[in-house]
Short mmCIF file of C-alpha atoms in Angstrom, two decimals:
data_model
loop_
_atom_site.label_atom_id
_atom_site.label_comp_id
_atom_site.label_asym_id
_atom_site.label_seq_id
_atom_site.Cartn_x
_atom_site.Cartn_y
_atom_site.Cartn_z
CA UNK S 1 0.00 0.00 0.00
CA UNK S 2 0.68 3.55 -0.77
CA UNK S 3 1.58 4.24 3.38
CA UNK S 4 3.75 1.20 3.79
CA UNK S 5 1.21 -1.15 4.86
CA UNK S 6 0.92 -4.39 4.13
CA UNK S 7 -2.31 -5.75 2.62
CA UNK S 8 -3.73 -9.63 2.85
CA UNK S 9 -5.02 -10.56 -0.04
CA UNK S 10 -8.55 -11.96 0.25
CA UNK S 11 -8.98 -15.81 -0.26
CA UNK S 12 -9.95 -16.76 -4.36
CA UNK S 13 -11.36 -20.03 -3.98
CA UNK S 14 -13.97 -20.13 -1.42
CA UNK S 15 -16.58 -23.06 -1.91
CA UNK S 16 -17.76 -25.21 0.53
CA UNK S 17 -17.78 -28.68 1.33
CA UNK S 18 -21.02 -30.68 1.43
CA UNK S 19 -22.41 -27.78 -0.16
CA UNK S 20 -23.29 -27.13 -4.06
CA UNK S 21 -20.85 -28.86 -6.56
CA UNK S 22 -19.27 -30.38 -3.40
CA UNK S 23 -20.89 -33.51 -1.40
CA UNK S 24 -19.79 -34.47 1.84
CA UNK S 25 -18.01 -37.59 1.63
CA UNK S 26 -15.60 -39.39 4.08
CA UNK S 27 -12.12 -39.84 2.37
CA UNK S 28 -13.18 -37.88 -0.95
CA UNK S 29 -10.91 -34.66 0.31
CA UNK S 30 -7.33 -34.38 1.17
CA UNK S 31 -6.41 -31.18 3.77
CA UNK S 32 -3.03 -29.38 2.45
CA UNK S 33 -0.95 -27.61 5.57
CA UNK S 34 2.20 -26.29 6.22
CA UNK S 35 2.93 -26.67 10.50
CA UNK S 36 4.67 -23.38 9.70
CA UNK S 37 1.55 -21.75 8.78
CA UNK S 38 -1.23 -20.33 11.63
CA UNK S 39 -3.89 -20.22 8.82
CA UNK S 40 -2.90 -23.74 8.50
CA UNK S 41 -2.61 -24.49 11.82
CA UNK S 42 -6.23 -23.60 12.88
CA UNK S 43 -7.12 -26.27 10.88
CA UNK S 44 -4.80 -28.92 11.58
CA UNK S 45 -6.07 -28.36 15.80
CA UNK S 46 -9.74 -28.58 14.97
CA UNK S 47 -9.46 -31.66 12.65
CA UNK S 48 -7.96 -33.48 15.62
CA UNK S 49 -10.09 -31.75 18.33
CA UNK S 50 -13.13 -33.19 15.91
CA UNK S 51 -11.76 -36.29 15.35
CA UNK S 52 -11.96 -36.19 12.04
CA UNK S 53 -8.38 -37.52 10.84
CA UNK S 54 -10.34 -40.67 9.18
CA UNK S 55 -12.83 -38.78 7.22
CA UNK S 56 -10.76 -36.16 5.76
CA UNK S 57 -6.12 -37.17 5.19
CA UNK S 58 -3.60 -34.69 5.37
CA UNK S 59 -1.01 -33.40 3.69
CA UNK S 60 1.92 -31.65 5.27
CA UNK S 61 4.23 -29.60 2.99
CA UNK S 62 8.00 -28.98 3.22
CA UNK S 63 8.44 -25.35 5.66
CA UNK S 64 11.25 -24.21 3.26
CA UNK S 65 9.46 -22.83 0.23
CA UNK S 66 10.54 -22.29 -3.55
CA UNK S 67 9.53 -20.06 -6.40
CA UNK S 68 7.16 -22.57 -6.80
CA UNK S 69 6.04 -22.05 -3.65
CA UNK S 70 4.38 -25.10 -1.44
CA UNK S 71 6.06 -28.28 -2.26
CA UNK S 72 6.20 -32.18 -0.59
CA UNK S 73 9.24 -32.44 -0.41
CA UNK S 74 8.97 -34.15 3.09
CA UNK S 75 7.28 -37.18 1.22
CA UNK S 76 8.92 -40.05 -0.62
CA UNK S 77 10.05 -38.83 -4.53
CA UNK S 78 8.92 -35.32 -3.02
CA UNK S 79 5.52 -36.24 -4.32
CA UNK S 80 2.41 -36.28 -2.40
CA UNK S 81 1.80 -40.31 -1.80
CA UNK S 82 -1.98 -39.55 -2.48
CA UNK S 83 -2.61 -36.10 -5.01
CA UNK S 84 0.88 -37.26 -6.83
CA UNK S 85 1.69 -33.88 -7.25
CA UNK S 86 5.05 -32.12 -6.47
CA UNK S 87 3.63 -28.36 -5.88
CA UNK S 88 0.28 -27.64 -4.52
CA UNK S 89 0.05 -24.86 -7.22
CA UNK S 90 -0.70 -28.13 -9.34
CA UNK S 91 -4.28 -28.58 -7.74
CA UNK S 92 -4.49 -24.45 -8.00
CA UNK S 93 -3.67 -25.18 -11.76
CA UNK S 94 -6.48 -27.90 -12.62
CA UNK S 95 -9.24 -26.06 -10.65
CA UNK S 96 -8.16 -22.54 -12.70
CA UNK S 97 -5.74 -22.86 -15.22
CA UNK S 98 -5.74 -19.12 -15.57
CA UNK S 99 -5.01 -18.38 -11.94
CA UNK S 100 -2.09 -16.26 -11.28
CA UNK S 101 -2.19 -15.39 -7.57
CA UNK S 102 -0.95 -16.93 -4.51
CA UNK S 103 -0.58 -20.33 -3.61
CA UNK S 104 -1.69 -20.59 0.14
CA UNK S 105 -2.53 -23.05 2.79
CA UNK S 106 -4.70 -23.89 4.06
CA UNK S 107 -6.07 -26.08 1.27
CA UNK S 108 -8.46 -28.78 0.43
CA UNK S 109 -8.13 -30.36 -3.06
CA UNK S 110 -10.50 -33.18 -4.23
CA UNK S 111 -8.84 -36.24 -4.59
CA UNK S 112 -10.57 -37.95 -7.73
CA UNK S 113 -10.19 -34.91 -9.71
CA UNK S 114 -6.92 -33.39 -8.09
CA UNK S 115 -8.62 -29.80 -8.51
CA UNK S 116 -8.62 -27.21 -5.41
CA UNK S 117 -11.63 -26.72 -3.62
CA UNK S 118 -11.07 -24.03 -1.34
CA UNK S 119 -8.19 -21.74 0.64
CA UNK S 120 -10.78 -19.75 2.15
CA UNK S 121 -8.87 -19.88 5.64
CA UNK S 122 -11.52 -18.21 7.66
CA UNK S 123 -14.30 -20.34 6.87
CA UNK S 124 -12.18 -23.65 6.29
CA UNK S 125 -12.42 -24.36 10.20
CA UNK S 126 -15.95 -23.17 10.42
CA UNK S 127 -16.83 -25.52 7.48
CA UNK S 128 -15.41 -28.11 9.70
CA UNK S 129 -17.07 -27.07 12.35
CA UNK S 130 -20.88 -27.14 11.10
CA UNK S 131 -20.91 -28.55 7.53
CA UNK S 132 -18.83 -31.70 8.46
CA UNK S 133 -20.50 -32.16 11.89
CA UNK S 134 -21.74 -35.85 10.31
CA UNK S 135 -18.43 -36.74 10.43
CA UNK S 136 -17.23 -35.65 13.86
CA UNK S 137 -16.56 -38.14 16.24
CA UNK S 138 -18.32 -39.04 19.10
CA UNK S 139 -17.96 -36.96 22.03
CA UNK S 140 -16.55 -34.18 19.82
CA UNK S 141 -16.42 -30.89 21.23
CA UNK S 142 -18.78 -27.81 20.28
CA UNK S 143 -16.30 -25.24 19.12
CA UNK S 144 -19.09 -22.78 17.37
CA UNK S 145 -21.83 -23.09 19.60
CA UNK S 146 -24.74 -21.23 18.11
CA UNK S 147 -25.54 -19.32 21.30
CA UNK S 148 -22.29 -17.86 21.64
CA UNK S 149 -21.69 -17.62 17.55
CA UNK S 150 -22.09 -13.75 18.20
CA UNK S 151 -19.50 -13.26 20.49
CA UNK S 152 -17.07 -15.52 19.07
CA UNK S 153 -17.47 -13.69 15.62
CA UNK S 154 -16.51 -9.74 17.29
CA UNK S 155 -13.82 -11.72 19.20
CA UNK S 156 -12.61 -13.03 15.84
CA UNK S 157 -12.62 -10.04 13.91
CA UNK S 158 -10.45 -7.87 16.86
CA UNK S 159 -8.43 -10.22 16.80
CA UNK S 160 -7.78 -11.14 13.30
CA UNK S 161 -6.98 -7.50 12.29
CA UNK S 162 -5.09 -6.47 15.54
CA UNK S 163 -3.01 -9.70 16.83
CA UNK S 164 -3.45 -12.32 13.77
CA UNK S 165 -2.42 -10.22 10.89
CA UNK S 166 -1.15 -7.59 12.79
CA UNK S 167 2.00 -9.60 13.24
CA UNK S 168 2.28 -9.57 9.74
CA UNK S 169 1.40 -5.97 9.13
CA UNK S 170 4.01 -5.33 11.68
CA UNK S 171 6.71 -7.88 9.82
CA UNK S 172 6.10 -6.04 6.48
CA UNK S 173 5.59 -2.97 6.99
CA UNK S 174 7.63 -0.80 4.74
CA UNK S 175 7.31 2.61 6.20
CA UNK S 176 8.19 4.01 9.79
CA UNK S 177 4.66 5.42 10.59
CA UNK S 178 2.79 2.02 9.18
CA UNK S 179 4.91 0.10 11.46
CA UNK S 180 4.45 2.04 14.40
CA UNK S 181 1.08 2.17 13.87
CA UNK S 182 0.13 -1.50 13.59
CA UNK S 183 2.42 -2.02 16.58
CA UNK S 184 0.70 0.26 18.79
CA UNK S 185 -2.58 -1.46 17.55
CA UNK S 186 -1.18 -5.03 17.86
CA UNK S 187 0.00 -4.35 21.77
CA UNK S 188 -3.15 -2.38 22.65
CA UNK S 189 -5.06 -5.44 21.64
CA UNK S 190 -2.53 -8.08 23.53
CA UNK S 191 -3.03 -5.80 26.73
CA UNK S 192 -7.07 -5.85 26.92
CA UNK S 193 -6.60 -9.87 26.00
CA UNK S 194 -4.42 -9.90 29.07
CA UNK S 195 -7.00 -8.04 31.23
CA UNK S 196 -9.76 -10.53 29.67
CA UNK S 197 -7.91 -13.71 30.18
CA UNK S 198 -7.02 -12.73 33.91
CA UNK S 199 -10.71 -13.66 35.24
CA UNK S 200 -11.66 -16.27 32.61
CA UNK S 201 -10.05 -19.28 31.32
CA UNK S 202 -11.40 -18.75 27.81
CA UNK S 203 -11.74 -16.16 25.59
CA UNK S 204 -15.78 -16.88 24.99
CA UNK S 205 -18.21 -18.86 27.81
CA UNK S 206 -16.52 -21.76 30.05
CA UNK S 207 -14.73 -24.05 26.83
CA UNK S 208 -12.51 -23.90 24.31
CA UNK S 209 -14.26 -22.14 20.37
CA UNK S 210 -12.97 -21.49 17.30
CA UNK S 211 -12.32 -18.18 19.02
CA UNK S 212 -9.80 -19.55 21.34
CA UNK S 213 -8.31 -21.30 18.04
CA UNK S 214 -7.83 -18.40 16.31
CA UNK S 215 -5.95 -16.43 19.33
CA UNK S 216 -3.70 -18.72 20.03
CA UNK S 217 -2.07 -19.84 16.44
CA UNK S 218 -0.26 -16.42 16.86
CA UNK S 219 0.29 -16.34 20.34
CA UNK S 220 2.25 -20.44 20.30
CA UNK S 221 4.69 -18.26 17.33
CA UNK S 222 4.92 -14.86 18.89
CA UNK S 223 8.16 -15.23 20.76
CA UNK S 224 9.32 -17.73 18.86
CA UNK S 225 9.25 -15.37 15.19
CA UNK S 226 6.90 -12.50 15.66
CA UNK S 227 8.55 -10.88 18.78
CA UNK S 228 12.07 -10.78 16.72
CA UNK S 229 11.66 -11.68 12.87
CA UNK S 230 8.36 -9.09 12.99
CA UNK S 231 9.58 -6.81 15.33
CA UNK S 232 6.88 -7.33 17.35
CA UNK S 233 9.05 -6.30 20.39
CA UNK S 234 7.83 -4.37 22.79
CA UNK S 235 7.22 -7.17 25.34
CA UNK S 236 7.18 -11.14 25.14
CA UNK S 237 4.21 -13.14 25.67
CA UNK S 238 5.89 -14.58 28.26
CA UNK S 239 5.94 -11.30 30.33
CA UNK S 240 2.06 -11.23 30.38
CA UNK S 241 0.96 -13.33 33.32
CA UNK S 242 -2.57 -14.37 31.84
CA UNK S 243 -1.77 -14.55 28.30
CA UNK S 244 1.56 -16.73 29.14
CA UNK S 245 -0.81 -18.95 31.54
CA UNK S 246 -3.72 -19.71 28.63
CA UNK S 247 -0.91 -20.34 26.04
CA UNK S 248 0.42 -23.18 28.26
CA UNK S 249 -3.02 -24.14 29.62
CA UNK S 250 -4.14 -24.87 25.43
CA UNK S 251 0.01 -26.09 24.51
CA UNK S 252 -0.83 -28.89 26.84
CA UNK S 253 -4.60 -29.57 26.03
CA UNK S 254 -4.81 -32.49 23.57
CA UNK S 255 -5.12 -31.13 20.25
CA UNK S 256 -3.33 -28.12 21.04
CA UNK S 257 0.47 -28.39 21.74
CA UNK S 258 0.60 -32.16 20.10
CA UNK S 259 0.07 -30.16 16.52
CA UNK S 260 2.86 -27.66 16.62
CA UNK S 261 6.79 -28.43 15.11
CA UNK S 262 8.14 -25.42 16.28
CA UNK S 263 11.45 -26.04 13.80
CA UNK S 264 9.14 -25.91 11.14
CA UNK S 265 7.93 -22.58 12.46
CA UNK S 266 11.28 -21.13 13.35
CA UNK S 267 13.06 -22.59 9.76
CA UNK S 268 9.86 -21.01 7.68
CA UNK S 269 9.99 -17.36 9.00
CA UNK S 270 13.50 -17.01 8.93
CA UNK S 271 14.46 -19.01 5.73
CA UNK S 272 11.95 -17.68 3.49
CA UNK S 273 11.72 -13.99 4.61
CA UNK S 274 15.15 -12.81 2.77
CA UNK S 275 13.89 -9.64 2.66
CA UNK S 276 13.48 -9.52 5.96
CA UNK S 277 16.11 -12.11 7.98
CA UNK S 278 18.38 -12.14 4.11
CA UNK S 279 21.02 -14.45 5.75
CA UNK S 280 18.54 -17.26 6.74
CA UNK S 281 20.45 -17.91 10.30
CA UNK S 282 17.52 -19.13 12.43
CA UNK S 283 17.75 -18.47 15.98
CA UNK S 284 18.26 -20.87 18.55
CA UNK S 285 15.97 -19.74 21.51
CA UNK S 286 13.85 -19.74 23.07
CA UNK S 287 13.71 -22.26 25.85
CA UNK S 288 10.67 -24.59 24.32
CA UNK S 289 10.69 -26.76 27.70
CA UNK S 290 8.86 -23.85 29.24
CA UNK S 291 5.73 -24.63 27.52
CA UNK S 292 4.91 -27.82 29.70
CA UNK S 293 5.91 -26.11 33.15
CA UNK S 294 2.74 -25.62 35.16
CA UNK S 295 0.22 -22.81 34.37
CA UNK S 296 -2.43 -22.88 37.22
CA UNK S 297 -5.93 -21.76 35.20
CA UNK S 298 -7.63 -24.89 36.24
CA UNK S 299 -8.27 -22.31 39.43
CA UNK S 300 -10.77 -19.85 37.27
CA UNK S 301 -12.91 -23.16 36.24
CA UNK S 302 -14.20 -23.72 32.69
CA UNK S 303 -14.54 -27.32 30.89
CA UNK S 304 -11.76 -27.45 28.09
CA UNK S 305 -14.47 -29.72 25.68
CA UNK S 306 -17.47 -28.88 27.54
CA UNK S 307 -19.85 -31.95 27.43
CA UNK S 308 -17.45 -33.97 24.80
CA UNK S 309 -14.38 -35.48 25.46
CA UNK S 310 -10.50 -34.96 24.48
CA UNK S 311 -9.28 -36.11 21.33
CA UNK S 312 -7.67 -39.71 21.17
CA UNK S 313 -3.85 -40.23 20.46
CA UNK S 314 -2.51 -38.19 17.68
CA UNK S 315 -2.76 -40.02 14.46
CA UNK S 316 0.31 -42.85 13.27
CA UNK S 317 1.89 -40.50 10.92
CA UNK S 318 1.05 -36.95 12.03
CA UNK S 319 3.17 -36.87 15.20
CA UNK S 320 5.10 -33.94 15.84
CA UNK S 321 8.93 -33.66 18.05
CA UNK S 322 8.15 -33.33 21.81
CA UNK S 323 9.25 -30.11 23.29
CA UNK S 324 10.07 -32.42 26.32
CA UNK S 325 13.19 -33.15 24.78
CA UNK S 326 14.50 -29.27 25.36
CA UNK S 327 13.99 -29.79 29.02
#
């Protein structure tokens, strides 16, 4: 932008599954992800809180991208074993061959055709959420209740453009005044989540929503990229007390912490950013262990999956390194 601020562009492909041209079928869609990602990520923790690894397979592309962008390289032949494609750009390709903008996770391609569905990262998880409820598993929590919907949705929306993508508007900002703007924005919001989160264990009601979700896919990265890659420095989110406390409380809630590969995180900001980091060293802090020490906001109540149950095991396959080992 003409200021120095950086603009998202908006989502291109934005059906719906088990709407219109696409039914709702177990094993008919194939979920593309990057662990780097947070778009991504929201999706990869409510598949598993939803149980819904058998209904709908994932793909997890290589954190390092090319000019090509999204690749699969971490797969055997650097294909994926089940689209047989190298790039996900392929899948953009056969649902549009005239498409020229960005390839982005998250994605869901269909698997007879190999064409895109959507990227449409807000509404992916929401899609989830209500169109795919069929599929859930039992005991699956309610993370978009309709009585709360309301809330959830103004929590959402302060969030997205103030913490969420203000990280990012922060990171590539071009311009002083843009920067410093965003910043101020981006901290102002952090400190009234701190103030909410200091008498509640959740952002919305007494469980975990997509609200909650959505909050903390930035907060897992912030000191790990956003606080130093993005400049995002005016304190840690380990020097707020509440919002430190409900990061740990969800890292070590099934679902939560078991989904994260912080080198993928860590290698992804500060390899691909040249313009940014342009010598690609990746920074060895900071202490991961501290992520499973003890947080304490079982004290202020609330029912992590409210009348459902945790998720099982994580799925043979989609296992992530234990921060354990930094301890």
């Amino acid at each position: 932008m003409e200021d120095g601020e950086f603009e998202r562009a908006p989502s291109h492909f934005t059906d719906r599954i088990g709407t219109g041209d696409w039914p709702l079928e177990a094993g008919r869609y194939r979920l593309v992800v990057s662990r780097a990602c947070p778009w991504a990520s929201r999706a990869v923790i409510v598949r598993r809180l939803l149980g819904l690894e058998s209904a709908l397979s994932m793909a997890v592309a290589d954190p390092i991208q090319d000019s090509r962008s999204w690749r699969f390289t971490l797969d055997p032949g650097d294909r994926d074993p089940v689209l047989g494609i190298r790039y996900l750009g392929e899948a953009y390709a056969a649902r549009d061959a005239s498409y020229s903008g960005g390839i982005s996770v998250p994605a869901i391609v269909d698997v007879p055709s190999g064409r895109l569905v959507t990227n449409d990262y807000p509404e992916i998880t929401l899609n989830l959420e209500l169109e795919w409820a069929p599929l859930h598993r039992p005991g699956a929590p309610s993370l978009y209740p309709e009585a709360l919907r309301d809330e959830i949705d103004a929590v959402n929306e302060d969030v997205f453009r103030d913490v969420n993508n203000g990280v990012y508007m922060a990171g590539f900002a071009t311009r002083q005044r843009a920067y410093s703007r965003v910043v101020a924005r981006l901290f102002a919001r952090l400190d009234a989540l701190e103030s909410r989160l200091s008498s509640q264990r959740y952002l919305v009601g007494d469980t975990i929503t997509e609200a909650d979700i959505r909050l903390w896919v930035t907060l897992v990265r912030f000191d790990v990229v956003y606080h130093g890659h993005f400049k995002c420095n005016r304190r840690k989110i380990t020097e707020y007390p509440a919002l430190w406390a409900y990061s740990r409380d969800l890292f070590q809630t099934p679902g939560f912490g078991d989904t994260v590969n912080f080198d993928h995180i860590a290698r992804h900001y500060y390899e691909v950013h040249r313009n940014i980091n342009p010598t690609g060293i990746v920074p060895i802090g900071p202490d991961l262990s501290l992520w499973l020490t003890p947080h304490g906001r079982e004290e202020l109540g609330g029912r992590p999956f409210g009348d459902g149950t945790p998720p099982g095991p994580v799925a043979e396959g989609e296992e992530v390194p234990s921060v354990a080992a930094a301890a």
